[in-house]
Amino acid sequence: MKKLFTLLTLIITIITLTGCSSNDDTKIEVIATQLPHAEILEFARPLLEEKGYTLKITTTSDYYFPNPAIAAKDADANYFQHIPFLDLYNENNPDFQLVVAARVHIEPIGLYANAYDSLAEIPNGAEVLLSNSISDHGRALKLLESAGLITLKDDVDITASDFDISEAIETNPKNLEFRTDVAPDFMISAYQSEEADLYIINSNYVLEGGLDPLTDSIYIEEAENNPYVNVVAVREDRLEDPKIIALVEVLESEAVKAFILETYGGAVIPS
């Protein structure tokens, strides 16, 4: 049923976008996930109007549709992903490359548990649920290492597009077991259904689930020197388009940074 819902959502979004790429020099069309991306764009809307542009936001919960849509010129830009996710897309789609136009914010991932309130309570053999997004697997293991639960091999590149969990771990003293069979947008549902012992979930999905990453996680990622910056992606030939330049100027502005800090209180951090 969940897969059917996702498919229907994707079909509806595609139908909505088909033919909607506009030659209007004053309209900027952006595909975004709801939280915090679309909220940040809503704040940016009047700032763009001051520059003479109208912003159209198409929201989606699907992670694998927005990049092909931009490559196909169905919209001007997307705003939903971090850099390793974009790198993986580009590696798999050499003829339809996208580039980073703006670096906007970081969503710290967190470690969540239904039955435990601290790292010390985690039992031997606990099952850890990660999403099926390979671009997040190295990040998730780095979180567990910083929490003192595992160690990684010295030569591991956590941002590698072919990251392999079984090859990356050096020590696993609690004999944690790993599952990676849930789509990112269903991780919060798995947590609420108590499908595992531990869950590593991106903050945007935690916010969408009505939870607070800072208070509901038992351990959260540091933002300093974090390579997982959420970005605006475009076709390379659009980088000098006045519309994209205006969008970048607004999203990287001090006003937007202040909005992120005030709205999310550290659960989302401006880059």
PDB file of C-alpha atoms in Angstrom:
ATOM      1  CA  MET A   1       0.000   0.000   0.000  1.00  0.00           C
ATOM      2  CA  LYS A   2       2.865   2.378   0.838  1.00  0.00           C
ATOM      3  CA  LYS A   3       4.505   1.642  -2.523  1.00  0.00           C
ATOM      4  CA  LEU A   4       1.201   2.297  -4.301  1.00  0.00           C
ATOM      5  CA  PHE A   5       0.823   5.636  -2.510  1.00  0.00           C
ATOM      6  CA  THR A   6       4.362   6.634  -3.490  1.00  0.00           C
ATOM      7  CA  LEU A   7       3.750   5.651  -7.120  1.00  0.00           C
ATOM      8  CA  LEU A   8       0.515   7.645  -7.255  1.00  0.00           C
ATOM      9  CA  THR A   9       2.244  10.664  -5.732  1.00  0.00           C
ATOM     10  CA  LEU A  10       4.992  10.447  -8.314  1.00  0.00           C
ATOM     11  CA  ILE A  11       2.526  10.126 -11.202  1.00  0.00           C
ATOM     12  CA  ILE A  12       0.514  13.124  -9.985  1.00  0.00           C
ATOM     13  CA  THR A  13       3.671  15.222  -9.639  1.00  0.00           C
ATOM     14  CA  ILE A  14       4.855  14.287 -13.130  1.00  0.00           C
ATOM     15  CA  ILE A  15       1.464  15.173 -14.611  1.00  0.00           C
ATOM     16  CA  THR A  16       1.540  18.490 -12.776  1.00  0.00           C
ATOM     17  CA  LEU A  17       4.992  19.310 -14.151  1.00  0.00           C
ATOM     18  CA  THR A  18       4.516  18.058 -17.695  1.00  0.00           C
ATOM     19  CA  GLY A  19       4.657  20.983 -20.005  1.00  0.00           C
ATOM     20  CA  CYS A  20       4.954  23.442 -17.148  1.00  0.00           C
ATOM     21  CA  SER A  21       8.546  24.529 -17.788  1.00  0.00           C
ATOM     22  CA  SER A  22       8.016  28.153 -18.628  1.00  0.00           C
ATOM     23  CA  ASN A  23       9.760  30.641 -20.899  1.00  0.00           C
ATOM     24  CA  ASP A  24       8.529  33.381 -18.570  1.00  0.00           C
ATOM     25  CA  ASP A  25      11.636  35.252 -17.502  1.00  0.00           C
ATOM     26  CA  THR A  26       9.963  36.334 -14.272  1.00  0.00           C
ATOM     27  CA  LYS A  27       8.813  32.902 -13.040  1.00  0.00           C
ATOM     28  CA  ILE A  28      11.114  30.565 -11.120  1.00  0.00           C
ATOM     29  CA  GLU A  29       9.932  26.953 -10.829  1.00  0.00           C
ATOM     30  CA  VAL A  30      11.487  24.845  -8.056  1.00  0.00           C
ATOM     31  CA  ILE A  31      10.811  21.223  -7.055  1.00  0.00           C
ATOM     32  CA  ALA A  32      11.248  20.668  -3.320  1.00  0.00           C
ATOM     33  CA  THR A  33      10.415  18.335  -0.488  1.00  0.00           C
ATOM     34  CA  GLN A  34       8.077  19.777   2.122  1.00  0.00           C
ATOM     35  CA  LEU A  35      10.157  20.214   5.281  1.00  0.00           C
ATOM     36  CA  PRO A  36      12.214  22.254   5.610  1.00  0.00           C
ATOM     37  CA  HIS A  37      12.846  22.945   1.935  1.00  0.00           C
ATOM     38  CA  ALA A  38       9.419  24.171   0.815  1.00  0.00           C
ATOM     39  CA  GLU A  39       9.014  26.150   4.050  1.00  0.00           C
ATOM     40  CA  ILE A  40      12.302  27.905   3.406  1.00  0.00           C
ATOM     41  CA  LEU A  41      11.200  28.625  -0.157  1.00  0.00           C
ATOM     42  CA  GLU A  42       7.918  30.077   1.109  1.00  0.00           C
ATOM     43  CA  PHE A  43       9.903  32.472   3.269  1.00  0.00           C
ATOM     44  CA  ALA A  44      12.010  33.356   0.216  1.00  0.00           C
ATOM     45  CA  ARG A  45       8.965  34.054  -1.960  1.00  0.00           C
ATOM     46  CA  PRO A  46       8.465  37.753  -1.016  1.00  0.00           C
ATOM     47  CA  LEU A  47      12.229  38.336  -1.179  1.00  0.00           C
ATOM     48  CA  LEU A  48      12.185  37.094  -4.761  1.00  0.00           C
ATOM     49  CA  GLU A  49       9.135  39.232  -5.521  1.00  0.00           C
ATOM     50  CA  GLU A  50      11.189  42.251  -4.477  1.00  0.00           C
ATOM     51  CA  LYS A  51      13.626  41.258  -7.219  1.00  0.00           C
ATOM     52  CA  GLY A  52      10.809  40.956  -9.758  1.00  0.00           C
ATOM     53  CA  TYR A  53      10.350  37.187  -9.728  1.00  0.00           C
ATOM     54  CA  THR A  54       7.391  34.915  -9.017  1.00  0.00           C
ATOM     55  CA  LEU A  55       8.221  31.641  -7.307  1.00  0.00           C
ATOM     56  CA  LYS A  56       6.348  28.434  -8.133  1.00  0.00           C
ATOM     57  CA  ILE A  57       7.005  25.567  -5.712  1.00  0.00           C
ATOM     58  CA  THR A  58       6.167  21.956  -6.584  1.00  0.00           C
ATOM     59  CA  THR A  59       6.401  19.729  -3.513  1.00  0.00           C
ATOM     60  CA  THR A  60       7.130  16.013  -3.635  1.00  0.00           C
ATOM     61  CA  SER A  61       8.002  13.247  -1.188  1.00  0.00           C
ATOM     62  CA  ASP A  62       9.848  11.287  -3.873  1.00  0.00           C
ATOM     63  CA  TYR A  63      13.655  11.477  -3.869  1.00  0.00           C
ATOM     64  CA  TYR A  64      14.316   9.919  -7.275  1.00  0.00           C
ATOM     65  CA  PHE A  65      12.146  12.137  -9.446  1.00  0.00           C
ATOM     66  CA  PRO A  66      13.417  15.736  -8.963  1.00  0.00           C
ATOM     67  CA  ASN A  67      16.856  15.339 -10.585  1.00  0.00           C
ATOM     68  CA  PRO A  68      15.588  13.763 -13.840  1.00  0.00           C
ATOM     69  CA  ALA A  69      12.881  16.433 -13.920  1.00  0.00           C
ATOM     70  CA  ILE A  70      15.454  19.226 -13.876  1.00  0.00           C
ATOM     71  CA  ALA A  71      17.623  17.442 -16.421  1.00  0.00           C
ATOM     72  CA  ALA A  72      14.531  17.234 -18.672  1.00  0.00           C
ATOM     73  CA  LYS A  73      13.883  20.999 -18.242  1.00  0.00           C
ATOM     74  CA  ASP A  74      10.554  20.420 -16.505  1.00  0.00           C
ATOM     75  CA  ALA A  75      11.475  23.035 -13.888  1.00  0.00           C
ATOM     76  CA  ASP A  76      14.273  25.500 -13.232  1.00  0.00           C
ATOM     77  CA  ALA A  77      15.820  23.998 -10.098  1.00  0.00           C
ATOM     78  CA  ASN A  78      15.317  21.534  -7.288  1.00  0.00           C
ATOM     79  CA  TYR A  79      15.978  21.812  -3.577  1.00  0.00           C
ATOM     80  CA  PHE A  80      15.780  18.558  -1.639  1.00  0.00           C
ATOM     81  CA  GLN A  81      19.140  16.760  -1.544  1.00  0.00           C
ATOM     82  CA  HIS A  82      22.612  16.836  -0.059  1.00  0.00           C
ATOM     83  CA  ILE A  83      25.804  16.801  -2.113  1.00  0.00           C
ATOM     84  CA  PRO A  84      26.619  13.051  -1.855  1.00  0.00           C
ATOM     85  CA  PHE A  85      23.098  12.233  -3.113  1.00  0.00           C
ATOM     86  CA  LEU A  86      23.624  14.569  -6.083  1.00  0.00           C
ATOM     87  CA  ASP A  87      27.065  13.061  -6.724  1.00  0.00           C
ATOM     88  CA  LEU A  88      25.541   9.580  -6.833  1.00  0.00           C
ATOM     89  CA  TYR A  89      22.868  10.756  -9.294  1.00  0.00           C
ATOM     90  CA  ASN A  90      25.532  12.337 -11.537  1.00  0.00           C
ATOM     91  CA  GLU A  91      27.654   9.189 -11.444  1.00  0.00           C
ATOM     92  CA  ASN A  92      24.675   7.101 -12.564  1.00  0.00           C
ATOM     93  CA  ASN A  93      23.498   9.631 -15.170  1.00  0.00           C
ATOM     94  CA  PRO A  94      26.592  10.938 -17.006  1.00  0.00           C
ATOM     95  CA  ASP A  95      24.525  12.362 -19.880  1.00  0.00           C
ATOM     96  CA  PHE A  96      22.128  14.267 -17.617  1.00  0.00           C
ATOM     97  CA  GLN A  97      24.419  15.955 -15.112  1.00  0.00           C
ATOM     98  CA  LEU A  98      23.316  18.619 -12.638  1.00  0.00           C
ATOM     99  CA  VAL A  99      25.444  21.053 -10.653  1.00  0.00           C
ATOM    100  CA  VAL A 100      25.223  22.825  -7.319  1.00  0.00           C
ATOM    101  CA  ALA A 101      23.886  26.366  -7.582  1.00  0.00           C
ATOM    102  CA  ALA A 102      23.476  27.167  -3.872  1.00  0.00           C
ATOM    103  CA  ARG A 103      24.447  25.637  -0.529  1.00  0.00           C
ATOM    104  CA  VAL A 104      21.612  26.386   1.869  1.00  0.00           C
ATOM    105  CA  HIS A 105      21.409  24.260   5.022  1.00  0.00           C
ATOM    106  CA  ILE A 106      22.348  21.124   6.926  1.00  0.00           C
ATOM    107  CA  GLU A 107      19.844  18.706   8.463  1.00  0.00           C
ATOM    108  CA  PRO A 108      21.674  16.757  11.182  1.00  0.00           C
ATOM    109  CA  ILE A 109      20.742  13.075  11.209  1.00  0.00           C
ATOM    110  CA  GLY A 110      19.899  11.518  14.536  1.00  0.00           C
ATOM    111  CA  LEU A 111      19.802   8.169  16.277  1.00  0.00           C
ATOM    112  CA  TYR A 112      16.326   7.276  17.561  1.00  0.00           C
ATOM    113  CA  ALA A 113      15.019   4.480  19.760  1.00  0.00           C
ATOM    114  CA  ASN A 114      11.602   3.396  20.980  1.00  0.00           C
ATOM    115  CA  ALA A 115      12.726   1.759  24.214  1.00  0.00           C
ATOM    116  CA  TYR A 116      16.016   3.438  25.114  1.00  0.00           C
ATOM    117  CA  ASP A 117      16.694   6.947  26.385  1.00  0.00           C
ATOM    118  CA  SER A 118      20.488   6.880  26.203  1.00  0.00           C
ATOM    119  CA  LEU A 119      23.387   5.240  24.403  1.00  0.00           C
ATOM    120  CA  ALA A 120      24.261   3.300  27.563  1.00  0.00           C
ATOM    121  CA  GLU A 121      20.951   1.422  27.415  1.00  0.00           C
ATOM    122  CA  ILE A 122      21.505  -0.010  23.932  1.00  0.00           C
ATOM    123  CA  PRO A 123      21.737  -3.812  24.274  1.00  0.00           C
ATOM    124  CA  ASN A 124      24.042  -6.281  22.597  1.00  0.00           C
ATOM    125  CA  GLY A 125      22.707  -7.354  19.202  1.00  0.00           C
ATOM    126  CA  ALA A 126      20.379  -4.342  18.737  1.00  0.00           C
ATOM    127  CA  GLU A 127      18.944  -3.985  15.238  1.00  0.00           C
ATOM    128  CA  VAL A 128      19.726  -0.667  13.529  1.00  0.00           C
ATOM    129  CA  LEU A 129      17.453   0.440  10.693  1.00  0.00           C
ATOM    130  CA  LEU A 130      18.921   2.685   7.980  1.00  0.00           C
ATOM    131  CA  SER A 131      17.181   3.899   4.872  1.00  0.00           C
ATOM    132  CA  ASN A 132      17.896   2.222   1.541  1.00  0.00           C
ATOM    133  CA  SER A 133      19.624   5.382   0.291  1.00  0.00           C
ATOM    134  CA  ILE A 134      23.258   4.309  -0.170  1.00  0.00           C
ATOM    135  CA  SER A 135      24.406   7.939  -0.121  1.00  0.00           C
ATOM    136  CA  ASP A 136      23.398   8.076   3.558  1.00  0.00           C
ATOM    137  CA  HIS A 137      24.986   4.837   4.720  1.00  0.00           C
ATOM    138  CA  GLY A 138      28.473   6.221   5.331  1.00  0.00           C
ATOM    139  CA  ARG A 139      26.967   9.186   7.122  1.00  0.00           C
ATOM    140  CA  ALA A 140      24.918   6.880   9.346  1.00  0.00           C
ATOM    141  CA  LEU A 141      27.928   4.773  10.303  1.00  0.00           C
ATOM    142  CA  LYS A 142      29.948   7.907  11.018  1.00  0.00           C
ATOM    143  CA  LEU A 143      27.182   8.928  13.428  1.00  0.00           C
ATOM    144  CA  LEU A 144      27.428   5.575  15.190  1.00  0.00           C
ATOM    145  CA  GLU A 145      31.203   5.916  15.376  1.00  0.00           C
ATOM    146  CA  SER A 146      30.973   9.390  16.912  1.00  0.00           C
ATOM    147  CA  ALA A 147      28.508   7.941  19.430  1.00  0.00           C
ATOM    148  CA  GLY A 148      31.105   5.352  20.416  1.00  0.00           C
ATOM    149  CA  LEU A 149      29.094   2.369  19.185  1.00  0.00           C
ATOM    150  CA  ILE A 150      31.378   1.225  16.334  1.00  0.00           C
ATOM    151  CA  THR A 151      34.672   2.152  14.703  1.00  0.00           C
ATOM    152  CA  LEU A 152      35.328   2.528  10.989  1.00  0.00           C
ATOM    153  CA  LYS A 153      38.375   1.487   9.024  1.00  0.00           C
ATOM    154  CA  ASP A 154      40.925   4.259   8.566  1.00  0.00           C
ATOM    155  CA  ASP A 155      40.702   4.425   4.782  1.00  0.00           C
ATOM    156  CA  VAL A 156      36.908   4.557   4.553  1.00  0.00           C
ATOM    157  CA  ASP A 157      35.358   7.345   2.464  1.00  0.00           C
ATOM    158  CA  ILE A 158      31.915   7.873   3.991  1.00  0.00           C
ATOM    159  CA  THR A 159      30.739   9.853   0.949  1.00  0.00           C
ATOM    160  CA  ALA A 160      31.655   7.143  -1.573  1.00  0.00           C
ATOM    161  CA  SER A 161      28.847   6.306  -3.970  1.00  0.00           C
ATOM    162  CA  ASP A 162      29.585   2.572  -3.632  1.00  0.00           C
ATOM    163  CA  PHE A 163      29.790   2.618   0.176  1.00  0.00           C
ATOM    164  CA  ASP A 164      29.547  -0.903   1.640  1.00  0.00           C
ATOM    165  CA  ILE A 165      28.515  -1.216   5.295  1.00  0.00           C
ATOM    166  CA  SER A 166      30.039  -4.653   5.755  1.00  0.00           C
ATOM    167  CA  GLU A 167      33.411  -3.511   4.381  1.00  0.00           C
ATOM    168  CA  ALA A 168      33.552  -0.228   6.308  1.00  0.00           C
ATOM    169  CA  ILE A 169      33.237  -1.369   9.933  1.00  0.00           C
ATOM    170  CA  GLU A 170      36.415  -2.087  11.895  1.00  0.00           C
ATOM    171  CA  THR A 171      34.904  -2.950  15.302  1.00  0.00           C
ATOM    172  CA  ASN A 172      31.338  -3.526  16.427  1.00  0.00           C
ATOM    173  CA  PRO A 173      31.531  -4.308  20.177  1.00  0.00           C
ATOM    174  CA  LYS A 174      27.758  -4.417  20.678  1.00  0.00           C
ATOM    175  CA  ASN A 175      27.286  -6.668  17.630  1.00  0.00           C
ATOM    176  CA  LEU A 176      24.804  -4.260  16.119  1.00  0.00           C
ATOM    177  CA  GLU A 177      22.793  -5.699  13.247  1.00  0.00           C
ATOM    178  CA  PHE A 178      21.939  -3.530  10.247  1.00  0.00           C
ATOM    179  CA  ARG A 179      18.869  -3.335   8.007  1.00  0.00           C
ATOM    180  CA  THR A 180      18.651  -1.094   4.940  1.00  0.00           C
ATOM    181  CA  ASP A 181      15.316  -2.036   3.421  1.00  0.00           C
ATOM    182  CA  VAL A 182      13.148   1.039   4.061  1.00  0.00           C
ATOM    183  CA  ALA A 183      12.806   4.085   1.800  1.00  0.00           C
ATOM    184  CA  PRO A 184      13.916   7.371   3.405  1.00  0.00           C
ATOM    185  CA  ASP A 185      10.403   8.823   3.479  1.00  0.00           C
ATOM    186  CA  PHE A 186       9.083   5.787   5.389  1.00  0.00           C
ATOM    187  CA  MET A 187      11.751   5.781   8.110  1.00  0.00           C
ATOM    188  CA  ILE A 188       9.633   7.818  10.516  1.00  0.00           C
ATOM    189  CA  SER A 189       6.727   5.430   9.941  1.00  0.00           C
ATOM    190  CA  ALA A 190       9.012   2.486  10.762  1.00  0.00           C
ATOM    191  CA  TYR A 191      10.091   4.246  13.950  1.00  0.00           C
ATOM    192  CA  GLN A 192       6.513   4.925  14.984  1.00  0.00           C
ATOM    193  CA  SER A 193       5.627   1.281  14.236  1.00  0.00           C
ATOM    194  CA  GLU A 194       8.587   0.072  16.347  1.00  0.00           C
ATOM    195  CA  GLU A 195      10.014  -2.064  13.545  1.00  0.00           C
ATOM    196  CA  ALA A 196      13.585  -2.115  14.942  1.00  0.00           C
ATOM    197  CA  ASP A 197      15.600  -1.203  18.027  1.00  0.00           C
ATOM    198  CA  LEU A 198      17.424   1.819  16.616  1.00  0.00           C
ATOM    199  CA  TYR A 199      16.768   4.116  13.673  1.00  0.00           C
ATOM    200  CA  ILE A 200      18.957   6.653  11.912  1.00  0.00           C
ATOM    201  CA  ILE A 201      16.673   9.277  10.396  1.00  0.00           C
ATOM    202  CA  ASN A 202      17.184  12.556   8.550  1.00  0.00           C
ATOM    203  CA  SER A 203      15.842  15.582  10.403  1.00  0.00           C
ATOM    204  CA  ASN A 204      13.503  16.644   7.587  1.00  0.00           C
ATOM    205  CA  TYR A 205      11.491  13.436   8.008  1.00  0.00           C
ATOM    206  CA  VAL A 206      11.561  13.775  11.786  1.00  0.00           C
ATOM    207  CA  LEU A 207      10.124  17.282  11.475  1.00  0.00           C
ATOM    208  CA  GLU A 208       7.454  16.046   9.060  1.00  0.00           C
ATOM    209  CA  GLY A 209       6.546  13.401  11.648  1.00  0.00           C
ATOM    210  CA  GLY A 210       5.885  16.112  14.233  1.00  0.00           C
ATOM    211  CA  LEU A 211       8.967  15.287  16.318  1.00  0.00           C
ATOM    212  CA  ASP A 212      11.900  17.432  17.438  1.00  0.00           C
ATOM    213  CA  PRO A 213      15.322  16.085  16.385  1.00  0.00           C
ATOM    214  CA  LEU A 214      17.033  17.833  19.280  1.00  0.00           C
ATOM    215  CA  THR A 215      14.839  16.355  22.012  1.00  0.00           C
ATOM    216  CA  ASP A 216      13.530  13.099  20.526  1.00  0.00           C
ATOM    217  CA  SER A 217      16.856  11.663  19.354  1.00  0.00           C
ATOM    218  CA  ILE A 218      19.213   9.910  21.750  1.00  0.00           C
ATOM    219  CA  TYR A 219      22.202  11.154  19.749  1.00  0.00           C
ATOM    220  CA  ILE A 220      22.487  13.744  16.959  1.00  0.00           C
ATOM    221  CA  GLU A 221      25.068  14.596  14.346  1.00  0.00           C
ATOM    222  CA  GLU A 222      27.473  17.502  14.623  1.00  0.00           C
ATOM    223  CA  ALA A 223      27.079  20.233  12.001  1.00  0.00           C
ATOM    224  CA  GLU A 224      30.700  21.407  11.945  1.00  0.00           C
ATOM    225  CA  ASN A 225      32.672  20.220   8.880  1.00  0.00           C
ATOM    226  CA  ASN A 226      29.605  18.336   7.703  1.00  0.00           C
ATOM    227  CA  PRO A 227      29.760  17.347   4.001  1.00  0.00           C
ATOM    228  CA  TYR A 228      26.005  16.756   3.781  1.00  0.00           C
ATOM    229  CA  VAL A 229      24.930  20.274   2.878  1.00  0.00           C
ATOM    230  CA  ASN A 230      21.489  20.525   1.260  1.00  0.00           C
ATOM    231  CA  VAL A 231      21.734  22.288  -2.061  1.00  0.00           C
ATOM    232  CA  VAL A 232      19.855  23.835  -4.947  1.00  0.00           C
ATOM    233  CA  ALA A 233      20.657  21.863  -8.113  1.00  0.00           C
ATOM    234  CA  VAL A 234      20.322  23.060 -11.705  1.00  0.00           C
ATOM    235  CA  ARG A 235      21.515  22.252 -15.198  1.00  0.00           C
ATOM    236  CA  GLU A 236      24.983  23.680 -15.696  1.00  0.00           C
ATOM    237  CA  ASP A 237      23.811  25.843 -18.593  1.00  0.00           C
ATOM    238  CA  ARG A 238      21.414  27.624 -16.205  1.00  0.00           C
ATOM    239  CA  LEU A 239      24.011  28.850 -13.708  1.00  0.00           C
ATOM    240  CA  GLU A 240      24.259  32.276 -15.338  1.00  0.00           C
ATOM    241  CA  ASP A 241      20.501  32.624 -15.870  1.00  0.00           C
ATOM    242  CA  PRO A 242      19.309  35.775 -14.040  1.00  0.00           C
ATOM    243  CA  LYS A 243      16.490  33.739 -12.471  1.00  0.00           C
ATOM    244  CA  ILE A 244      18.921  31.257 -10.939  1.00  0.00           C
ATOM    245  CA  ILE A 245      21.271  34.009  -9.830  1.00  0.00           C
ATOM    246  CA  ALA A 246      18.368  35.719  -8.026  1.00  0.00           C
ATOM    247  CA  LEU A 247      17.278  32.444  -6.415  1.00  0.00           C
ATOM    248  CA  VAL A 248      20.803  31.760  -5.169  1.00  0.00           C
ATOM    249  CA  GLU A 249      21.245  35.279  -3.815  1.00  0.00           C
ATOM    250  CA  VAL A 250      18.050  34.994  -1.787  1.00  0.00           C
ATOM    251  CA  LEU A 251      18.575  31.454  -0.469  1.00  0.00           C
ATOM    252  CA  GLU A 252      22.148  32.245   0.598  1.00  0.00           C
ATOM    253  CA  SER A 253      21.135  35.592   2.138  1.00  0.00           C
ATOM    254  CA  GLU A 254      21.432  36.563   5.796  1.00  0.00           C
ATOM    255  CA  ALA A 255      17.644  36.878   5.934  1.00  0.00           C
ATOM    256  CA  VAL A 256      17.151  33.215   5.015  1.00  0.00           C
ATOM    257  CA  LYS A 257      19.909  32.118   7.406  1.00  0.00           C
ATOM    258  CA  ALA A 258      18.177  34.015  10.224  1.00  0.00           C
ATOM    259  CA  PHE A 259      14.826  32.427   9.308  1.00  0.00           C
ATOM    260  CA  ILE A 260      16.329  28.933   9.463  1.00  0.00           C
ATOM    261  CA  LEU A 261      17.897  29.548  12.857  1.00  0.00           C
ATOM    262  CA  GLU A 262      14.761  31.113  14.336  1.00  0.00           C
ATOM    263  CA  THR A 263      12.332  28.583  12.866  1.00  0.00           C
ATOM    264  CA  TYR A 264      14.112  25.302  13.529  1.00  0.00           C
ATOM    265  CA  GLY A 265      16.146  26.100  16.624  1.00  0.00           C
ATOM    266  CA  GLY A 266      19.139  23.993  15.636  1.00  0.00           C
ATOM    267  CA  ALA A 267      17.232  21.075  14.093  1.00  0.00           C
ATOM    268  CA  VAL A 268      18.125  22.650  10.726  1.00  0.00           C
ATOM    269  CA  ILE A 269      21.305  24.732  10.434  1.00  0.00           C
ATOM    270  CA  PRO A 270      22.195  27.272   7.740  1.00  0.00           C
ATOM    271  CA  SER A 271      25.338  26.383   5.818  1.00  0.00           C
TER     272      SER A 271
END
